[in-house]
XYZ file of C-alpha atoms in Angstrom:
603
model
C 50.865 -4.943 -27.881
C 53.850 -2.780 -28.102
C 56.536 -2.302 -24.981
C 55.275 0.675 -23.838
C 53.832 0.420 -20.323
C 49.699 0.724 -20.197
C 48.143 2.070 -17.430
C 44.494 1.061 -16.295
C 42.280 3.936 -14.999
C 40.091 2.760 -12.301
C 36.865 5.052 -11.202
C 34.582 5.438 -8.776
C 31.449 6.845 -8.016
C 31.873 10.087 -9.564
C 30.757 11.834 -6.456
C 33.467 11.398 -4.332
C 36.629 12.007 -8.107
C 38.919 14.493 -6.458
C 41.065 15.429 -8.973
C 42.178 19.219 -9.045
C 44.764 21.762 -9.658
C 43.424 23.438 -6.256
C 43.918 20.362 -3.929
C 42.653 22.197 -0.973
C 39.444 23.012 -2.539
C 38.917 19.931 -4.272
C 39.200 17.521 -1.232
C 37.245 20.247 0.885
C 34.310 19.805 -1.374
C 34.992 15.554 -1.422
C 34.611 16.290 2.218
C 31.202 18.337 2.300
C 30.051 15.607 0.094
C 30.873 12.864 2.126
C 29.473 14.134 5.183
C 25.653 15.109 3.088
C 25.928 11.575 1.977
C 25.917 10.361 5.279
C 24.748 12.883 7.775
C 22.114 14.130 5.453
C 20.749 12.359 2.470
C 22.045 9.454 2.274
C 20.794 8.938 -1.403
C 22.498 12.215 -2.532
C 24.113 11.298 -6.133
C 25.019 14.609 -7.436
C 27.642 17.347 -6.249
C 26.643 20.070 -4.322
C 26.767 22.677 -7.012
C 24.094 25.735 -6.193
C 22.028 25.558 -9.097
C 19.449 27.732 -8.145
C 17.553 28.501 -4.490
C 15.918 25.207 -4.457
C 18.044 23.358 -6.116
C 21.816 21.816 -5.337
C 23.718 19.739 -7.612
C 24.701 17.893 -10.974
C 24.881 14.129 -11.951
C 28.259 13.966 -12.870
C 28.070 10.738 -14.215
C 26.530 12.585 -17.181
C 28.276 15.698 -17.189
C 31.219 14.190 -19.989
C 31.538 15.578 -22.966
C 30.592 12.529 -24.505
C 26.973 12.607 -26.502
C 25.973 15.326 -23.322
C 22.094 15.407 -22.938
C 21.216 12.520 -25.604
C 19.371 10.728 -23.637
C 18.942 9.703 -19.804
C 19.852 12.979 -18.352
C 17.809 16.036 -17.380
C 17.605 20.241 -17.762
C 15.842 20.302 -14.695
C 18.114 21.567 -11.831
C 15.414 19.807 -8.937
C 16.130 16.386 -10.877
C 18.712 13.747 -9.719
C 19.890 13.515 -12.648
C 20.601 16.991 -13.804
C 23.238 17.101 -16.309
C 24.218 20.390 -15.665
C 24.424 23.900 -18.298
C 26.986 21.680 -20.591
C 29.269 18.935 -20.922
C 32.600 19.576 -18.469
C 30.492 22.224 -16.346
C 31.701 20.687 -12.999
C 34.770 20.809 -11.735
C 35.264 17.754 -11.035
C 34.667 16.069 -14.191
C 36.708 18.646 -15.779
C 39.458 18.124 -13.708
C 39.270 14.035 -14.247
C 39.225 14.625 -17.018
C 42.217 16.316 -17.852
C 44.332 14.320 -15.696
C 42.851 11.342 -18.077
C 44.170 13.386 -20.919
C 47.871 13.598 -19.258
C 47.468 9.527 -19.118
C 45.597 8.807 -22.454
C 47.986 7.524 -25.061
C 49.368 4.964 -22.427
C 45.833 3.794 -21.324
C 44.958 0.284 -21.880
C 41.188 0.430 -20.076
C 39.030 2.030 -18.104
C 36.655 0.738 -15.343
C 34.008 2.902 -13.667
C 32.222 1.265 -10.749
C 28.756 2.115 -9.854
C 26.028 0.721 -8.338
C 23.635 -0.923 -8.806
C 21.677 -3.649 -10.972
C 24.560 -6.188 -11.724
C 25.510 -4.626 -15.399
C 28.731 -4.925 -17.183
C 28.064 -1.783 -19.639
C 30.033 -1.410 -22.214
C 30.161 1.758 -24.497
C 28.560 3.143 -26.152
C 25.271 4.582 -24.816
C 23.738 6.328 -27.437
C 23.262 3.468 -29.774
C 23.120 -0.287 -30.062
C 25.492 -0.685 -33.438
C 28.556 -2.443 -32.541
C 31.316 0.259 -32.469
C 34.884 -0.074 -31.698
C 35.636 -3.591 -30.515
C 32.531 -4.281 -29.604
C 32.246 -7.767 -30.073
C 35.718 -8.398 -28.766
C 34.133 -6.488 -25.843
C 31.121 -8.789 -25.161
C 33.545 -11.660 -25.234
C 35.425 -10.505 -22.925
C 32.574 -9.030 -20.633
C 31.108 -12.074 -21.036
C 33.296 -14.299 -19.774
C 34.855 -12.065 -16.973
C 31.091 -12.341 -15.637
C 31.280 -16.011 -16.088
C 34.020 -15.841 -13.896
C 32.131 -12.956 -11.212
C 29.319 -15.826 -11.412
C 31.561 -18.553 -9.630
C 31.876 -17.774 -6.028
C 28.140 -16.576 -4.919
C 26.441 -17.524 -8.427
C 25.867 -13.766 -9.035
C 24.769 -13.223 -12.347
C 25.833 -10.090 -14.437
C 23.931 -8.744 -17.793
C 26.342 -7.662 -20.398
C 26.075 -4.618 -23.290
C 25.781 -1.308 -23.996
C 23.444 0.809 -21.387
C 21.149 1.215 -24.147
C 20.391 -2.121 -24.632
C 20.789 -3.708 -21.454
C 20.123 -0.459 -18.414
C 19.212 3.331 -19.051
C 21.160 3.965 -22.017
C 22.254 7.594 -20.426
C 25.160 9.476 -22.363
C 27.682 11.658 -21.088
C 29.352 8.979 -19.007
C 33.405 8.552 -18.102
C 33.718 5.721 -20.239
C 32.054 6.378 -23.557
C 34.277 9.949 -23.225
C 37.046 8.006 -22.694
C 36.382 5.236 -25.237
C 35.741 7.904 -28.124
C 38.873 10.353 -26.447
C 41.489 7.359 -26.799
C 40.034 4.260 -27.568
C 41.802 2.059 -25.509
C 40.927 -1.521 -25.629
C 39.205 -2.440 -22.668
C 36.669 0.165 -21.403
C 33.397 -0.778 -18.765
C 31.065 -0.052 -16.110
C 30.520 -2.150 -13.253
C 26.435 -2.059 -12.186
C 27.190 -3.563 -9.056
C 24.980 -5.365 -6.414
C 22.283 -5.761 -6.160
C 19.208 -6.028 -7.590
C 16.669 -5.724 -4.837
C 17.798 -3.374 -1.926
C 19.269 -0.654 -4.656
C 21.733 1.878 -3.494
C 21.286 0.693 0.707
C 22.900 -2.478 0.081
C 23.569 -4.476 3.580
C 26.728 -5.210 4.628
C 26.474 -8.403 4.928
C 26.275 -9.197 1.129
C 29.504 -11.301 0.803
C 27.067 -14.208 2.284
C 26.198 -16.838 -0.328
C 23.069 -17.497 -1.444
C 20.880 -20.065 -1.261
C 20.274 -22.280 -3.988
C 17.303 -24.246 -5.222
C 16.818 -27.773 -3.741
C 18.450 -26.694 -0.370
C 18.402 -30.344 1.135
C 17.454 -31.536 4.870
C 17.774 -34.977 6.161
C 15.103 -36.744 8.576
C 15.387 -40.344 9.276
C 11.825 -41.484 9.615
C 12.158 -44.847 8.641
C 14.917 -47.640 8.256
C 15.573 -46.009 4.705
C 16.820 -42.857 6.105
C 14.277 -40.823 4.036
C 15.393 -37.282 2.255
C 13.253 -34.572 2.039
C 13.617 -31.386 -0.126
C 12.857 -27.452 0.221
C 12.567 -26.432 -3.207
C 11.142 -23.101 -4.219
C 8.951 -24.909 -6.383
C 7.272 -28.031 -7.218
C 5.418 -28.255 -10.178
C 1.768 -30.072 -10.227
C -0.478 -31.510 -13.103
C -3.950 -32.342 -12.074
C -6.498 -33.934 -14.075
C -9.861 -32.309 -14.815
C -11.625 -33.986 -12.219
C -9.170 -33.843 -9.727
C -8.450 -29.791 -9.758
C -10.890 -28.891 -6.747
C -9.645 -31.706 -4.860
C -6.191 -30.486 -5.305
C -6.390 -27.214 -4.749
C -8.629 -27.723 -1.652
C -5.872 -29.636 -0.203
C -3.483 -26.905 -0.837
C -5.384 -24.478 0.773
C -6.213 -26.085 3.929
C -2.420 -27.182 4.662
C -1.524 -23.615 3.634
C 0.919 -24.153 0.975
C 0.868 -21.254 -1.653
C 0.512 -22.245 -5.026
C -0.169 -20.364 -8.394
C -1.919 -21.911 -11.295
C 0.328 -21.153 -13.993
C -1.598 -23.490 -17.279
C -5.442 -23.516 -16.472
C -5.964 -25.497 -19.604
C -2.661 -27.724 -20.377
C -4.730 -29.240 -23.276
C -4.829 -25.884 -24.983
C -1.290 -25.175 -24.880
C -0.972 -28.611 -26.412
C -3.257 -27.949 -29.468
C -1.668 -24.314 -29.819
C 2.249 -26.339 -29.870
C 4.092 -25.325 -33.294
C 4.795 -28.816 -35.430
C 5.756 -28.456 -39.004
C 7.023 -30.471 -41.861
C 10.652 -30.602 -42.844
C 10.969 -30.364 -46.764
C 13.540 -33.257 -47.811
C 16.686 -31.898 -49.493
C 16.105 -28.498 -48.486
C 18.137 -27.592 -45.195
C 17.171 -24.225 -44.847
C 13.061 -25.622 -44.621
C 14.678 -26.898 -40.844
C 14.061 -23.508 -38.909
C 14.072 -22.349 -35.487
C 10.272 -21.534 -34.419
C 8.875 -24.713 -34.906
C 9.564 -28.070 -33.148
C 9.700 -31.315 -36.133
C 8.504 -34.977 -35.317
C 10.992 -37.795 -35.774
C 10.683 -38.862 -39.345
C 11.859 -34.939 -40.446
C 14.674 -35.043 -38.247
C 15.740 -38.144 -39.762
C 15.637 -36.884 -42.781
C 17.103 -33.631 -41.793
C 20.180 -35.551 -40.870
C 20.300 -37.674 -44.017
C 20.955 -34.364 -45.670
C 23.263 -33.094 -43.235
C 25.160 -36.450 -45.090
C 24.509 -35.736 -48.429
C 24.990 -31.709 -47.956
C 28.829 -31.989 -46.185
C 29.929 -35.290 -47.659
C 33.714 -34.748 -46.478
C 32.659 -33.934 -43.016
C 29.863 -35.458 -42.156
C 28.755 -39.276 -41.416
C 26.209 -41.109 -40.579
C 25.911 -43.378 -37.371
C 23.818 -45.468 -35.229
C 23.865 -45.124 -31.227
C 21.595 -48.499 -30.965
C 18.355 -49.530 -31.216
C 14.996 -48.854 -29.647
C 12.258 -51.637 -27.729
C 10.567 -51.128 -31.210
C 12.874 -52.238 -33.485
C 14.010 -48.027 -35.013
C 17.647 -47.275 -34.920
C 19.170 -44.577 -32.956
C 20.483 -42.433 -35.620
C 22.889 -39.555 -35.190
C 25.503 -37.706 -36.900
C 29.809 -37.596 -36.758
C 31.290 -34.233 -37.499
C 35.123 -34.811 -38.398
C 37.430 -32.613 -39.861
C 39.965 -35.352 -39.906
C 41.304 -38.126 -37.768
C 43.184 -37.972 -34.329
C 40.628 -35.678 -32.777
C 39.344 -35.686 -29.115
C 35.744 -36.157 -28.873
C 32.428 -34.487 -27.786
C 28.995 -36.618 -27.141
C 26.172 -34.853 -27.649
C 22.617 -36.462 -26.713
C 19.310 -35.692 -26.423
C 15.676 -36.363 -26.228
C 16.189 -39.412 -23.369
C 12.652 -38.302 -21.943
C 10.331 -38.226 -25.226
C 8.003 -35.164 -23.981
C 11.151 -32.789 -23.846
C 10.711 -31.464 -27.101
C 12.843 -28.482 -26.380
C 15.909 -30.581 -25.943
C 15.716 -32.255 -29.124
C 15.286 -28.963 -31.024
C 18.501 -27.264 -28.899
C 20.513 -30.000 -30.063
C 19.633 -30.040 -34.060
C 20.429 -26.084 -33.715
C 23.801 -27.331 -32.044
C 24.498 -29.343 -34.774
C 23.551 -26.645 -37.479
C 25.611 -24.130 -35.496
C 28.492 -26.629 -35.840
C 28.341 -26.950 -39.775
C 26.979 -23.416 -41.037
C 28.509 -20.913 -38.380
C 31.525 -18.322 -39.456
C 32.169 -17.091 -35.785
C 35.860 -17.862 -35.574
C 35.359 -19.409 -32.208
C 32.061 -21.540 -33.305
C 34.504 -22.974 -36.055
C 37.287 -23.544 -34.472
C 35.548 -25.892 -32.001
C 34.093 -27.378 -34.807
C 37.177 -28.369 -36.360
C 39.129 -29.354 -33.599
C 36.892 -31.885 -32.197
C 35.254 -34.901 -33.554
C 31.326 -34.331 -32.327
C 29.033 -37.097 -31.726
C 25.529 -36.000 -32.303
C 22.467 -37.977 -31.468
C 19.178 -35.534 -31.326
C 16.850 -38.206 -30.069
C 18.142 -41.294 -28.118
C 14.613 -41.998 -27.182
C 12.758 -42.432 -30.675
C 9.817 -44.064 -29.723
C 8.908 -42.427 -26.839
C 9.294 -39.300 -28.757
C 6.731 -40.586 -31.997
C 4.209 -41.106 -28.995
C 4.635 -38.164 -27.715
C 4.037 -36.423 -30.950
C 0.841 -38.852 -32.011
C -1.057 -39.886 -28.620
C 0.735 -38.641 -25.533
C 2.180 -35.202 -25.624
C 3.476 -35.729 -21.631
C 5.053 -39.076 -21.808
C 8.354 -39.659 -20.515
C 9.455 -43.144 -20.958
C 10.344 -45.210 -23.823
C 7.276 -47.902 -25.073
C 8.013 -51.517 -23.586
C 4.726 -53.238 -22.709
C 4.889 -54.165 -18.871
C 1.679 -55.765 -18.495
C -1.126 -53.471 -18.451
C 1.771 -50.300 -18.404
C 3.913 -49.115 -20.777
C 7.533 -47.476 -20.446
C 10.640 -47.268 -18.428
C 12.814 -43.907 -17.938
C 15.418 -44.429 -19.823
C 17.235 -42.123 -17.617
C 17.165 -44.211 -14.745
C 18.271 -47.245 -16.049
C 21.743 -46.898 -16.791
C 24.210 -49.130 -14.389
C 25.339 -46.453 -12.010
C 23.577 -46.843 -8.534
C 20.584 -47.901 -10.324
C 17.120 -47.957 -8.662
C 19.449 -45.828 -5.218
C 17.249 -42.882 -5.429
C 14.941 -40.791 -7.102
C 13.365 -43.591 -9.035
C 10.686 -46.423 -8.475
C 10.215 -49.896 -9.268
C 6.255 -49.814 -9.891
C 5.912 -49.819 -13.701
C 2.993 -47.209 -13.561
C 5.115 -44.881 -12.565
C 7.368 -41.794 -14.797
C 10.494 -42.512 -13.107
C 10.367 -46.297 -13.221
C 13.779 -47.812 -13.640
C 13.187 -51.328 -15.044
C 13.648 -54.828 -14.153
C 17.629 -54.253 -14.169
C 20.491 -51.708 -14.856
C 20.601 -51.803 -18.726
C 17.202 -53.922 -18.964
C 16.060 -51.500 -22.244
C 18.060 -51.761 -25.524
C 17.863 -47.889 -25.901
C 20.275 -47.770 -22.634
C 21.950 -51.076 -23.649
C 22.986 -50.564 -27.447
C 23.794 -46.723 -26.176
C 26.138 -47.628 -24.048
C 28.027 -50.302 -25.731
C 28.139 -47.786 -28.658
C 30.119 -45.106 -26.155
C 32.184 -47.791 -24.729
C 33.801 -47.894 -28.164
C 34.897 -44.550 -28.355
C 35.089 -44.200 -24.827
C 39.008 -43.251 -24.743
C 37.972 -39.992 -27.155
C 35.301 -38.185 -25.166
C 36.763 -35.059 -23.428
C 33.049 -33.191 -23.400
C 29.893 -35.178 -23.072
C 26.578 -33.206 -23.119
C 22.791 -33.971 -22.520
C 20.026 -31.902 -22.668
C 16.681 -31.895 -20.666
C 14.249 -29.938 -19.560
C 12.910 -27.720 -17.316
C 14.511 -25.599 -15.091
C 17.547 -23.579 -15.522
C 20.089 -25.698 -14.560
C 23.619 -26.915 -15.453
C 23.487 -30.879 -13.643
C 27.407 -32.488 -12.875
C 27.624 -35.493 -11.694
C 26.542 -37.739 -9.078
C 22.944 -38.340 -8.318
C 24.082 -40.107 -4.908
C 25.585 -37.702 -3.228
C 26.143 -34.008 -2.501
C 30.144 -34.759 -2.005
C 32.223 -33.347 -3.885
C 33.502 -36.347 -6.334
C 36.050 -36.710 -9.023
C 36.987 -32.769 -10.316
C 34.042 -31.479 -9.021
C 35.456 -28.269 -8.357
C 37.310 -27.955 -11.997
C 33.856 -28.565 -13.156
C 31.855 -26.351 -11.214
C 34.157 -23.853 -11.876
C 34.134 -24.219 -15.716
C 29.858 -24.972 -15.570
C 29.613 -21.536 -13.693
C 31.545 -19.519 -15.896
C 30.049 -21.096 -18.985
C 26.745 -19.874 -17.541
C 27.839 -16.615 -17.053
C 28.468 -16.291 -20.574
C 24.676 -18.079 -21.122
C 23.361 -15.343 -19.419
C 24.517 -12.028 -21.342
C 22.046 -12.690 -24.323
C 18.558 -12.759 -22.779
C 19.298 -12.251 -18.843
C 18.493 -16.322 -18.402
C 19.701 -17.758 -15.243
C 21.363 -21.362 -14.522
C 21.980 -22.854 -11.613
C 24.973 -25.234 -11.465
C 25.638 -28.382 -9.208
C 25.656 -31.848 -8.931
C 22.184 -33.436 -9.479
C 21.991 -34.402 -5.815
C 22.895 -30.369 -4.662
C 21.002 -28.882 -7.392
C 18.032 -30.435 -8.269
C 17.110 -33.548 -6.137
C 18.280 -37.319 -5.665
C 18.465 -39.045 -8.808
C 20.154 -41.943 -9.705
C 20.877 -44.326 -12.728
C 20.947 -41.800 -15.537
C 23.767 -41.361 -18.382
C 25.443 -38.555 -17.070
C 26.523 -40.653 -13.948
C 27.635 -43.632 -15.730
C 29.626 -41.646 -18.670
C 31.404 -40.337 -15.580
C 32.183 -43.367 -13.338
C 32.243 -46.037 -15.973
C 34.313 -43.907 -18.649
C 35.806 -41.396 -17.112
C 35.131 -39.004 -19.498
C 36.922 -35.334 -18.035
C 33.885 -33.321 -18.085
C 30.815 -34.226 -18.452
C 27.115 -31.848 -17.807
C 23.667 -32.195 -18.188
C 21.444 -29.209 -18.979
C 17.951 -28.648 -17.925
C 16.610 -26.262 -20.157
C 14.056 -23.358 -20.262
C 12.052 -21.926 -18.817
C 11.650 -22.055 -15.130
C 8.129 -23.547 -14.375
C 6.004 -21.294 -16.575
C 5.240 -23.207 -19.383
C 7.529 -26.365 -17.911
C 7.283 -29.452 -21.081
C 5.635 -27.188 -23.042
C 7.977 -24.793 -24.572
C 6.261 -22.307 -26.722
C 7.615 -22.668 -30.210
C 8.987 -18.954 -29.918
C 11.405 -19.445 -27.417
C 13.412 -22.393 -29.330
C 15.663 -19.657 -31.153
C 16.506 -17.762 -28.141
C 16.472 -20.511 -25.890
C 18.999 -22.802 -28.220
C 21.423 -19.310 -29.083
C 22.254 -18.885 -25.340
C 23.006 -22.671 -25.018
C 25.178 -22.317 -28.049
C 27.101 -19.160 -26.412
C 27.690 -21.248 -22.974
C 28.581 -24.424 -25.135
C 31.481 -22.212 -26.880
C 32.730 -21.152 -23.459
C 32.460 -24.208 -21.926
C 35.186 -25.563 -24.586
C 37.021 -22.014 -23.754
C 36.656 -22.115 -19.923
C 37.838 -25.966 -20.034
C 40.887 -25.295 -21.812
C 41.679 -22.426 -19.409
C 41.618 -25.298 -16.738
C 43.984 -27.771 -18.670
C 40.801 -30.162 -20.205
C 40.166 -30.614 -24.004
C 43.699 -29.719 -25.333
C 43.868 -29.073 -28.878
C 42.172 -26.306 -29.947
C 44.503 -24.200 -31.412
C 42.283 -20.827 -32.149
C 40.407 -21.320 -29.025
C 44.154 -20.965 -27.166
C 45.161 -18.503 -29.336
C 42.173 -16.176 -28.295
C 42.560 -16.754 -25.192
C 46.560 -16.053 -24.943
C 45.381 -12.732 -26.577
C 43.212 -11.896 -23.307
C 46.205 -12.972 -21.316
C 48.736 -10.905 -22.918
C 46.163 -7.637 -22.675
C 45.649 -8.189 -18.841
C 49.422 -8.863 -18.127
C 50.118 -5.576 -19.815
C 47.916 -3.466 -17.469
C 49.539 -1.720 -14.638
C 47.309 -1.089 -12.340
């Protein structure tokens, strides 16, 4: 950016602009406005233009000469949204608009504030091709709603108004963005998204989020219960009635949301991975263990120079833990990438093969650069046997397959050496969350962890995916107090979920396990923490939200694994904005690029 100064232009609602050469006139009509607004009709939008007997007023927010009358607006005087006889027909936007002019060469951006529906719109309106900086644009957006996300967890879609609100033309910022392109041009949607335009005042109040905890101590073990907005059920044939009559005496709402589980089951996409052909892996189908396997072994053969094979441990069952090592060279900080710990979450084996495909076949300058400048760790499924008998006689089981007399299994995931067996776990054998004889008792947990000790000293990022439920899990399990950098990592976990959110609208909540979710205790994420002291370190629970829960329909892997990728990115950006996971040199040098644009704007 050159020396000159920049100036940003700020709007607001384009009802009250009061911009004009007669400056008695013009703030005697602001006036009138102001007092219809609020002594009259309080959801007046237009100006108070006589159009005709019945009918007062134009919607200047379309009445720019920018694609006037496309689409969104109306020729009917009686409508709110009357654009008016033709573009610059009101005073007031004519007026604005040639004070812009006076302004325009030395205009770095424009922001227009309007309410509501928690949009960051971004020009231009009358189509969805990427015009201008456009994609610079989303990046930005994105991540500025990452960072709008932080505070109250208020969650922002970001695009053009065509393909994210009303897509209506003749707006102040796709005028200005054609007039004098300057680089940063958007309109603020703001709150909210239920009480519309008679937002309360009392909105700066945070919400509540899920898992909102209260204490009673009923016994000597100081019991914890939970008010969750939901719980999710699976009932046996024979045991529906029972169940629901339960539920409906006690008067707890429920909604049956899979009448037939076993259907969904038989309907689940599993197809056949052809051996040395990568592109037969694809994104709409989920793959059973042997065709990952061999996916990977081509990964090998495919990127000789970059990629390696390597083995996490082994399994109760004798099979080797097999992953992947993407290095671009030596002397490289590290990021651990697991998956799969719970065999019937088929969803987060799948996000983290498209992870690793992302990482090798991506051009996106920022997808490569983090690519390069880290060494990644990649291990789809740490829990192979649980996951071939989830495939071949099981589709819900959790656990991995050690025979415990008449039962089978222990969660993997609560049997690592961190407060094992404190909470959220059980020591009856029959049960989905039992933790084992011991901290470390399984060799899936064991091997694992002896394998991360050795590399401990690398890991800046570790990752591991789960499902169900829209969340982004720090650690501890234990407690609800803020440990370690909790607040560094909230910070970065929110904003990275900001920028999750701008493809499809899907929204995470973020917190420690304990806050967010429930008490939980003895699972990797804790122990990579504590024992390791790796810098950041996150656990994702995955889509959806309770609809189809385990059973993610084979059409939602693509979209479901691109928005992970998007907050995975930004999670290595947002982290090196707060001093973690230095050396990323085109990561920085994007981001320096944002800086020196912002520091420019006078304001």
């Amino acid at each position: 950016m050159n020396s000159r100064k920049h100036k940003l232009t700020v709007a607001g609602p384009r009802s009250s602009l009061c911009c004009g050469k007669n400056r008695q006139a013009t703030h005697g009509a602001c006036h009138s406005l102001i007092v219809d607004q609020r002594e009259v009709v309080r959801l007046w939008m237009k100006n108070r233009r006589p159009t005709r007997e019945s009918a007062i007023g134009v919607d200047l927010a379309k009445n720019w000469n920018s694609q006037w009358s496309v689409s969104g607006g109306s020729f009917n005087p009686e409508d709110s949204n009357y654009i008016g006889v033709g573009p610059f027909s009101e005073p007031e936007t004519r007026s604005v608009s040639r004070y812009i002019e006076t302004i325009g060469p030395n205009l770095a951006g424009l922001l227009s504030f309007r309410a509501f529906g928690q949009r960051l719109l971004i020009p231009f309106a009358h189509s969805s091709e990427p015009m201008y900086n456009y994609n610079d644009m989303i990046t930005i957006g994105r991540r500025a709603m990452g960072s709008l996300a932080v505070k109250y967890n208020t969650q922002y879609l970001v695009g053009t108004s065509r393909d994210v609100h009303d897509g209506s033309t003749g707006t102040i910022a796709d005028w200005t963005k054609h007039r004098f392109n300057p680089p940063v041009v958007a309109t603020y949607q703001l709150r909210d998204t239920i009480w519309g335009y008679t937002l309360p005042v009392n909105q700066n109040v945070k919400p509540i989020s899920k898992g909102v905890k209260f204490c009673a101590n009923k016994t000597v073990d100081e019991t914890v219960l939970y008010l969750a907005e939901y719980v999710s059920v699976l009932s046996s044939p024979q045991d529906k009635n029972q169940l629901e009559s339960f539920l409906n005496k006690t008067d707890i709402k429920f909604v049956i949301t899979i009448p037939n589980i076993q259907e969904l089951i038989d309907r689940e996409k599993v197809a056949t991975y052809t051996r040395s052909d990568l592109r037969s892996m694809t994104w709409n189908t989920y793959y059973k263990m042997e065709d990952i396997n061999a996916w990977l072994d081509d990964l090998v053969s495919r990127y000789p120079s970059i990629v390696t094979p390597i083995v996490g441990g082994t399994t109760i069952e004798g099979r080797e833990i097999k992953g992947i090592k993407i290095s671009h060279g030596s002397g490289r900080k590290a990021v651990f990438v697991e998956g799969g710990i719970h065999a019937r979450e088929w969803i987060s084996i799948a996000t983290v093969c498209y992870i690793t495909n992302e990482l090798l076949t991506n051009n996106d300058a920022e997808t490569r650069a983090a690519a390069v400048d880290f060494d990644w760790y990649i291990f789809p499924v740490t829990n192979p046997d649980g996951y071939i008998f989830s495939h071949e006689v099981n589709r819900m089981w959790r656990k991995n397959r050690r025979p415990i007399g008449n039962q089978f299994g222990v969660d993997l995931n609560r049997n690592w050496n961190n407060n094992w067996l404190v909470a959220g776990s059980s020591s009856n054998p029959a049960a989905d969350n039992y933790a084992g004889i011991g901290p470390f008792s399984e060799p899936e947990s064991r091997t694992l962890s002896t394998y991360m000790r050795g590399i401990g000293d690398k890991i800046d990022l570790y990752l591991s995916f789960h499902s169900f439920g829209h969340l982004l899990l720090l650690p501890f399990g234990n407690t609800t107090q803020p440990i370690a950098n909790y607040h560094d990592a909230m910070n970065i976990g929110r904003r990275a979920m900001g920028a999750l959110s701008v493809r499809y609208g899907t929204k995470y909540v973020t917190g420690n396990i304990a806050e967010a979710i429930y008490l939980a205790t003895g699972g990797s994420i804790d122990w990579v923490k504590e024992h390791l002291n790796v810098p950041l370190v996150y656990c994702y629970e995955l889509r959806d939200n309770g609809t189809h829960g385990f059973l993610l329909p084979a059409e939602q892997i693509l979209p479901n694994s691109q928005e992970v990728m998007d907050s995975v990115i930004d999670l290595i950006h947002q982290a090196k904005r707060f001093g973690y996971m230095s050396g990323a040199p085109d990561l920085k040098a994007s981001f320096l690029i944002v800086v020196a644009l912002i520091s420019s704007l006078i304001f």
